[in-house]
Amino acid sequence: MIELAGVSKTFASRSGAVRALDDVSLTVERGQIYGVIGRSGAGKSTLIRTVNMLEAPDSGTITVDGVDMTSLGEEELRVARQRIGMVFQHFNLLNSRTVRGNVEFALEVYGVAKAERARRSAEILELVGLTEKADARIAELSGGQKQRVGIARALAGNPSVLLSDEATSALDPDTTEEILGLLRSLRDELGLTILLITHEMDVVKSLCDAAALMRDGRVVEHGLLTDLVMRPESELSDGLFPLGELPEGRDTTVIEITFVGLASQEPVITRLARTHELDVSLLGAAIETLGGKQTGRTRLELPGSPAAITAAVEDLRAQGLSVRVVREAS
Amino acid sequence: MIDETDPEFWPTLWANVGEATLETLYQVSVTMLLTALIGLAVGVLLVVTDRGGMLEAPFGSRAFGRGLNWVLQVVVNLGRSIPFIILMIALIPFTRWIVGTAFSVTAAIVPLAIAAIPFFARIVEIALREVPAGLMEAGSSIGATKWQLVSKVLIPEAGPALVLGLTTTAVSVVNFSAIVGVIGGGGLGDLAIRYGHQRYSTPYIIVVVVVLVVIVTLIQAAGNRMAMRMRGGGPARTR
């Protein structure tokens, strides 16, 4: 649905050229919610702006719904943008208009006739739960309500794609949850494909099917969350399962076992104890719903001979579990 | 010297003041109409042709954009730096060419507008620069044309600041319109000079001053009220 191939972008700045995007390739499937996470300055913001060509890349291609965005002329680009909604961290609403007026602004741009504008805006405001606030001024709204208006405006063109630029970063945790829920239901009901950027792992965790980690303009790793967590060395997976620091001052082997679907968990610990005669102690465990699937990770401490531990780890891997040796006894 | 005890003095004064007030209001209104339209256009051009503006390269030429912006900046600075009384006299041939005469109530509109347009254009420029770039970006993301960005985002969002700027300009124009009395431009200034100054009639001066204060106060109050309504102090509008 969205495909970036070899996209690069360099900005000139006082301190020299800044490579905001360095050969970025990314594929978002239809109906997917895809999160790009990274620190500020990692290039996320530039990345999402290349998708609707608010930022034209220096090289590479960007395909949205089969259309090569980089090949479009000004007029064609305007038409293509109507099918790509965008919401912003600071909402970017027109204070000179009411809630309804902000949605109608988009409809006016699309050349929708007046009567139809009223009908469509009412319909969209109902979809985002703002019917009662239709005639309110923007200044009268809470942050969450403002973002709902932003989403409503983005939906005005019946988009197939929604771009979310840190849409919840200016909101408190409860409101964030509310907006993420709205985005999820819009994907489910309208079949939207959503590409979002964020610096909050919680957003990725609770909303996304797939994610990419960006650093210094590059995509460091990417994939479905359920695949990422099974990759033992994945940095994203560490963020998804924060089990905390390892206990200090003990010379023991520590492993982490990750599994998708909870059924596979049960026999693991007893099996280690019984088959391999290891005195397993549980250091930590977490269960998260990632990409709609229950996923768990346990951190175990395994005292015992290196040979026994190696055999145990191989046995676990043979069962299809993702095992990462976090610390090895010396 | 006018005989202030003459029974005809006050009726004549009121008639004169009435006529002069209408002349001033006519001058100021026409001037403000021209200023609002042209000043707004120049102010918008100043912003959009600036570096990074949406029209920094009109017709695909960056050099043209730079040039246009430079010319506008120079013209606006020139218009703002020349004292009105000098500008007015310097423009006499131009005014004569446009209106046919340089000394009439209507002719005075030419220097007034030429002084007020750069003044307002600068205020427009400042007001438009205060509109957050994110709003323009949001408009672009929807697929708005440049014209739609200007007419539906930039100008309405700067609305209250533009109205207050227009109010300030109108007050200045009322001021300037008194100066055109020097060259027979009619209006309250003319009246004050002819009767108050040249014929030493204090009542004329006082009445003219009071009328001018009332006009300025009304303009300012109307501007404040309108800006307040636009900011959301008044009842919500649907559009």
Coordinates of N, CA and C in Angstrom, one line a residue, chain B residues 159-168 170-171 215-231:
Chain B
G159 N -6.9 36.8 10.7 CA -8.0 37.8 10.8 C -8.0 38.8 11.9
P160 N -8.0 38.4 13.2 CA -8.0 39.4 14.2 C -6.9 40.4 14.1
A161 N -5.7 39.9 13.8 CA -4.5 40.8 13.7 C -4.7 41.7 12.5
L162 N -5.2 41.2 11.4 CA -5.4 42.1 10.3 C -6.5 43.2 10.5
V163 N -7.5 42.8 11.3 CA -8.6 43.8 11.6 C -8.0 44.9 12.5
L164 N -7.2 44.5 13.5 CA -6.6 45.5 14.4 C -5.6 46.4 13.6
G165 N -4.9 45.7 12.7 CA -3.9 46.5 11.8 C -4.6 47.5 10.9
L166 N -5.8 47.0 10.4 CA -6.6 47.9 9.6 C -7.1 49.1 10.4
T167 N -7.4 48.8 11.6 CA -7.9 49.9 12.5 C -6.9 50.9 12.8
T168 N -5.7 50.4 13.1 CA -4.5 51.3 13.3 C -4.3 52.2 12.1
A170 N -6.5 53.0 9.8 CA -7.6 53.9 9.6 C -7.4 55.1 10.5
V171 N -6.9 54.9 11.7 CA -6.7 56.0 12.6 C -5.6 56.9 12.0
I215 N -14.4 60.4 15.9 CA -14.2 59.4 14.8 C -13.2 58.4 15.1
V216 N -12.1 58.8 15.6 CA -11.0 57.9 16.0 C -11.5 56.8 17.0
T217 N -12.2 57.3 18.0 CA -12.7 56.4 19.1 C -13.6 55.4 18.5
L218 N -14.5 55.9 17.6 CA -15.5 54.9 17.0 C -14.8 53.9 16.2
I219 N -13.8 54.3 15.4 CA -13.1 53.4 14.5 C -12.4 52.3 15.4
Q220 N -11.7 52.8 16.4 CA -10.9 51.9 17.3 C -11.9 50.9 18.0
A221 N -13.0 51.4 18.5 CA -14.0 50.5 19.2 C -14.5 49.5 18.2
A222 N -14.8 49.9 17.0 CA -15.4 49.0 16.1 C -14.4 47.9 15.7
G223 N -13.1 48.3 15.5 CA -12.0 47.4 15.2 C -11.8 46.4 16.3
N224 N -11.7 46.9 17.6 CA -11.5 46.0 18.7 C -12.6 45.0 18.8
R225 N -13.8 45.5 18.7 CA -15.0 44.6 18.8 C -15.0 43.5 17.8
M226 N -14.6 43.9 16.5 CA -14.6 42.9 15.5 C -13.5 41.9 15.7
A227 N -12.4 42.4 16.1 CA -11.2 41.4 16.3 C -11.6 40.5 17.5
M228 N -12.2 41.0 18.5 CA -12.7 40.2 19.6 C -13.6 39.1 19.2
R229 N -14.6 39.5 18.4 CA -15.5 38.5 17.9 C -14.8 37.4 17.1
M230 N -13.9 37.8 16.3 CA -13.2 36.8 15.4 C -12.3 35.9 16.3
R231 N -11.8 36.4 17.4 CA -11.0 35.6 18.3 C -11.9 34.6 19.1

